[in-house]
Amino acid sequence: MTVGARLRRKQALIAWGFCLPFVLVFGVFMLVPLLGSFGMSFTDFTARDIRSPFSVNFIGLQQYTDLFADARFRQSLLVTGLFVVIGIPLTMVVALALALALNSGSGRIVSLFRVGFYAPVVTSIVAVSVVWRYILQPEGLANQALSLIGIQGPDWLNDSTWALPSLILMAVWRNVGTLMIIFLAGLQAVPTDVHEAAMMDGAGGFRRLISVTLPLLRPTLLLGAVLISVGYLQFFEEAFVMTKGGPLDATLSVAYYTYQQFGFGEYGMASAASYVLFLVIALVSLVQFRVLRSQD
Amino acid sequence: MPKKLTYTVLSLGLAAWLLPFLWMALGSFKNQGEILRRPPTWWPEQPTGENYGQWFGPLHFSTFFTNSLIVAVLTVLGNLVFCSMVGYALAKMEFPGKKLLFGLVMVTLMVPGVVTFVPLFVMVSKLGLLNSYAALILPFITAPLGVFLMRQFILGIPDALLEAARIDGAGELRIFARIVMPLCGPPLATLGILTFLTSWNNFLWPLVAAQSEDRYTLPVALSLYSTGQNATNYGLLLAGSVLVIVPILLLFVALQRYFIQGVATTGLK
């Protein structure tokens, strides 16, 4: 061995030494379960098989065909889809409005608003779900407020029409802070001279928003939408604490369906469901990397 | 819009935004009779500490709090040490398999917890680790996001600095501990805070891995009480929510600059 080769080998050993703890944990607790889940989705693995793994049979795509034949799984896809399709634009509009309002100001008061609107982001979903369940009772604070303007509010969480919108509203409340921060960063990058030029040409505030700010902000808006979609696609805790997926499966998300199948001991089925969700999220992430790259 | 009007609207909006927190805090001091009264009272008429008394007495809040804290602190420490070690190797060393390792880190950055938890559960129960601290901590003791964050930062540390130390005869471990780590304050703060936040609020895995009260974390304890026989005891549940939320809110207010920086730099919650 030449001196150079020996040196390189020593360097490689040192480098892998630095990586060793991570590689071990990452391998055992991430890669193995990730592949395991994929493998399990092609078997009839159930809770009973934990004790006798040799009784597990390879059944090909059976779990996946069963999955799509199950009306409840299709319902969970629909629920998750609605949550994402309605939740994201709502979150974005509110976050953008806040970011625009805050961007025009400066100083301590702005940072106070920023901290305040961001506060729900750091809280436990389980804990805020408890609070919102209390607020959304038939005689709760929400309906008391509505009755002031003469509206008789529904029993939000026990009404199959209103349960999902209730969870979406709560998600908007909890997540706006994240997007607000990202949009604020984007707005600060919009050059002021473009605005001044537009003002010279006689464009009013609203006109400048539509024709100058929003087009320049488009990459940031797209980034925000993709970032938040990964979280929204996995929504689970809200449904777990507030509605148990009901009423009539109106808030049964894919993640909740997976958890239920796991609870029934149907591990193969749960794995298949989680992989369908994973595929969707992977597609969204792919878009995200594209967006990120195009920004560099 | 004139500035004054903007700020008035924003102030009203913020008040409404934070109202659920206020309502939670006020409710936690009301007794069961008052909490269900219609129309609702604003300030507790007979403030009572009985809801908190339950948590600090028969419901073992201190056990859940200690569990959450042990899990979060060890998870944070593990992430700070291990992620920065890999980050250093990936940023400043050449070795076979480097591209593959980094590729795997990037690919798994977005793997949702729900995908791995079923095999993880089977594995952990096979190993006899269910209901142990190890089961709650080990799966999260490193994270792809942390590796990515540390690598990106360490890339920016000038090579000349490290070369100078090498010429002076310092080994890699010494360079890492004495030169790289002390320069990594900002990303370590960001990573530490993000990891603490995620761990404190983590739910799905602790829900299936912690199987007896002595291993419940705070969110697990709260969720199980909120669905069992206590499902309508709102005073108790609101007090529990206060106990889960207040520690993290205090931490947030104290370190808000880093929290917000964390979102801005990683783009993730």
Short mmCIF file of C-alpha atoms in Angstrom, two decimals, chain B residues 71-254:
data_model
loop_
_atom_site.label_atom_id
_atom_site.label_comp_id
_atom_site.label_asym_id
_atom_site.label_seq_id
_atom_site.Cartn_x
_atom_site.Cartn_y
_atom_site.Cartn_z
CA VAL B 71 -37.28 12.29 26.99
CA ALA B 72 -36.94 15.81 25.57
CA VAL B 73 -33.60 16.62 27.20
CA LEU B 74 -31.93 13.35 26.23
CA THR B 75 -33.35 13.60 22.70
CA VAL B 76 -31.97 17.12 22.36
CA LEU B 77 -28.52 16.14 23.70
CA GLY B 78 -28.34 13.16 21.36
CA ASN B 79 -29.29 15.28 18.36
CA LEU B 80 -26.79 18.02 19.18
CA VAL B 81 -23.88 15.60 19.53
CA PHE B 82 -24.64 13.02 16.84
CA CYS B 83 -26.01 15.34 14.14
CA SER B 84 -23.06 17.70 14.43
CA MET B 85 -20.60 14.79 14.22
CA VAL B 86 -22.16 13.54 10.98
CA GLY B 87 -22.55 17.10 9.78
CA TYR B 88 -18.82 17.66 10.25
CA ALA B 89 -17.88 14.44 8.43
CA LEU B 90 -20.26 15.20 5.53
CA ALA B 91 -19.10 18.80 5.23
CA LYS B 92 -15.34 18.53 5.68
CA MET B 93 -14.17 14.96 5.02
CA GLU B 94 -13.84 12.77 1.96
CA PHE B 95 -14.76 9.12 2.39
CA PRO B 96 -16.29 6.31 0.36
CA GLY B 97 -20.06 6.11 0.83
CA LYS B 98 -20.39 9.82 1.59
CA LYS B 99 -22.72 10.52 -1.34
CA LEU B 100 -24.90 7.53 -0.45
CA LEU B 101 -25.16 8.57 3.19
CA PHE B 102 -26.07 12.14 2.34
CA GLY B 103 -28.55 10.92 -0.26
CA LEU B 104 -30.27 8.71 2.31
CA VAL B 105 -30.45 11.61 4.76
CA MET B 106 -32.08 13.83 2.14
CA VAL B 107 -34.53 11.14 1.03
CA THR B 108 -35.68 10.38 4.58
CA LEU B 109 -36.04 14.05 5.49
CA MET B 110 -39.74 13.89 4.73
CA VAL B 111 -40.68 10.40 5.93
CA PRO B 112 -43.79 10.85 8.08
CA GLY B 113 -43.88 9.13 11.46
CA VAL B 114 -46.99 7.19 10.55
CA VAL B 115 -45.01 5.16 7.97
CA THR B 116 -42.44 3.74 10.37
CA PHE B 117 -44.42 3.29 13.56
CA VAL B 118 -45.96 -0.14 12.84
CA PRO B 119 -42.66 -1.99 12.17
CA LEU B 120 -41.03 0.11 14.88
CA PHE B 121 -43.66 -1.14 17.31
CA VAL B 122 -43.11 -4.77 16.26
CA MET B 123 -39.33 -4.35 16.56
CA VAL B 124 -39.42 -2.61 19.93
CA SER B 125 -41.81 -5.18 21.39
CA LYS B 126 -39.62 -8.01 20.04
CA LEU B 127 -36.62 -6.44 21.76
CA GLY B 128 -38.61 -6.22 24.99
CA LEU B 129 -38.23 -2.43 25.06
CA LEU B 130 -41.91 -1.44 25.10
CA ASN B 131 -42.72 0.95 27.91
CA SER B 132 -39.06 1.84 28.50
CA TYR B 133 -37.41 5.24 28.24
CA ALA B 134 -35.17 3.71 25.58
CA ALA B 135 -38.24 3.11 23.38
CA LEU B 136 -39.32 6.73 23.79
CA ILE B 137 -35.90 8.24 23.17
CA LEU B 138 -33.79 6.09 20.84
CA PRO B 139 -35.90 6.44 17.66
CA PHE B 140 -35.56 10.25 17.87
CA ILE B 141 -32.03 10.59 19.17
CA THR B 142 -30.86 11.63 15.70
CA ALA B 143 -32.80 13.17 12.84
CA PRO B 144 -32.09 13.74 9.14
CA LEU B 145 -33.15 17.38 9.52
CA GLY B 146 -30.48 17.93 12.17
CA VAL B 147 -27.78 16.37 10.01
CA PHE B 148 -28.79 18.56 7.07
CA LEU B 149 -28.85 21.71 9.23
CA MET B 150 -25.42 21.06 10.77
CA ARG B 151 -23.83 20.10 7.46
CA GLN B 152 -25.06 23.28 5.80
CA PHE B 153 -23.60 25.42 8.57
CA ILE B 154 -20.27 23.60 8.87
CA LEU B 155 -19.77 23.87 5.08
CA GLY B 156 -19.40 27.60 5.68
CA ILE B 157 -16.52 27.24 8.17
CA PRO B 158 -13.31 28.07 6.28
CA ASP B 159 -11.04 25.10 5.50
CA ALA B 160 -7.97 27.19 6.27
CA LEU B 161 -8.96 27.28 9.93
CA LEU B 162 -9.09 23.50 10.12
CA GLU B 163 -5.87 23.12 8.11
CA ALA B 164 -4.01 25.38 10.52
CA ALA B 165 -5.09 23.19 13.43
CA ARG B 166 -4.04 20.07 11.52
CA ILE B 167 -0.59 21.52 10.90
CA ASP B 168 -0.33 22.20 14.62
CA GLY B 169 -0.89 18.49 15.08
CA ALA B 170 -4.49 18.43 16.30
CA GLY B 171 -6.47 15.25 15.63
CA GLU B 172 -9.93 15.31 14.04
CA LEU B 173 -11.71 14.78 17.34
CA ARG B 174 -9.84 17.70 18.87
CA ILE B 175 -10.57 19.92 15.87
CA PHE B 176 -14.23 18.99 16.08
CA ALA B 177 -14.51 19.60 19.82
CA ARG B 178 -12.30 22.70 20.08
CA ILE B 179 -12.83 24.52 16.79
CA VAL B 180 -15.96 23.36 14.97
CA MET B 181 -18.35 22.99 17.90
CA PRO B 182 -17.60 26.39 19.48
CA LEU B 183 -18.36 28.03 16.12
CA CYS B 184 -21.68 26.17 15.78
CA GLY B 185 -23.63 28.11 18.42
CA PRO B 186 -26.40 29.43 16.16
CA PRO B 187 -27.31 26.16 14.39
CA LEU B 188 -27.01 24.21 17.64
CA ALA B 189 -29.45 26.62 19.29
CA THR B 190 -31.86 26.26 16.37
CA LEU B 191 -31.56 22.48 16.31
CA GLY B 192 -31.86 22.20 20.09
CA ILE B 193 -35.02 24.28 20.20
CA LEU B 194 -36.68 22.58 17.23
CA THR B 195 -35.88 19.15 18.71
CA PHE B 196 -37.16 20.11 22.17
CA LEU B 197 -40.38 21.45 20.64
CA THR B 198 -40.94 18.33 18.54
CA SER B 199 -40.19 16.01 21.44
CA TRP B 200 -42.37 17.91 23.94
CA ASN B 201 -45.35 17.82 21.58
CA ASN B 202 -44.71 14.36 20.10
CA PHE B 203 -47.77 12.17 20.33
CA LEU B 204 -48.30 9.16 18.05
CA TRP B 205 -45.20 7.17 19.01
CA PRO B 206 -45.37 7.78 22.79
CA LEU B 207 -49.07 6.87 22.59
CA VAL B 208 -48.26 3.35 21.37
CA ALA B 209 -44.85 2.88 23.04
CA ALA B 210 -45.74 4.02 26.57
CA GLN B 211 -48.17 1.53 27.97
CA SER B 212 -48.41 2.26 31.66
CA GLU B 213 -48.88 5.50 33.57
CA ASP B 214 -45.33 5.59 34.86
CA ARG B 215 -44.07 6.12 31.27
CA TYR B 216 -46.77 8.45 29.90
CA THR B 217 -45.55 11.77 28.58
CA LEU B 218 -47.73 14.86 29.13
CA PRO B 219 -49.64 14.82 25.81
CA VAL B 220 -50.31 11.07 26.14
CA ALA B 221 -51.61 11.46 29.70
CA LEU B 222 -53.81 14.40 28.66
CA SER B 223 -55.23 12.59 25.62
CA LEU B 224 -56.03 9.44 27.58
CA TYR B 225 -57.77 11.39 30.34
CA SER B 226 -59.68 13.41 27.77
CA THR B 227 -61.27 10.31 26.26
CA GLY B 228 -61.93 8.09 29.26
CA GLN B 229 -64.28 8.64 32.16
CA ASN B 230 -63.02 12.22 32.41
CA ALA B 231 -64.17 13.09 28.89
CA THR B 232 -66.62 15.73 30.13
CA ASN B 233 -64.63 16.97 33.11
CA TYR B 234 -63.55 20.09 31.24
CA GLY B 235 -62.10 21.84 34.25
CA LEU B 236 -59.66 19.00 34.76
CA LEU B 237 -58.81 18.80 31.04
CA LEU B 238 -58.28 22.56 30.72
CA ALA B 239 -55.97 22.54 33.74
CA GLY B 240 -54.08 19.67 32.08
CA SER B 241 -53.82 21.67 28.85
CA VAL B 242 -52.44 24.64 30.77
CA LEU B 243 -49.83 22.35 32.32
CA VAL B 244 -48.76 21.03 28.89
CA ILE B 245 -48.74 24.40 27.13
CA VAL B 246 -47.34 26.80 29.74
CA PRO B 247 -43.80 25.35 29.97
CA ILE B 248 -43.31 25.47 26.19
CA LEU B 249 -44.91 28.94 25.93
CA LEU B 250 -42.54 30.26 28.60
CA LEU B 251 -39.60 28.76 26.74
CA PHE B 252 -40.94 30.30 23.53
CA VAL B 253 -41.29 33.78 24.99
CA ALA B 254 -37.77 33.59 26.45
#
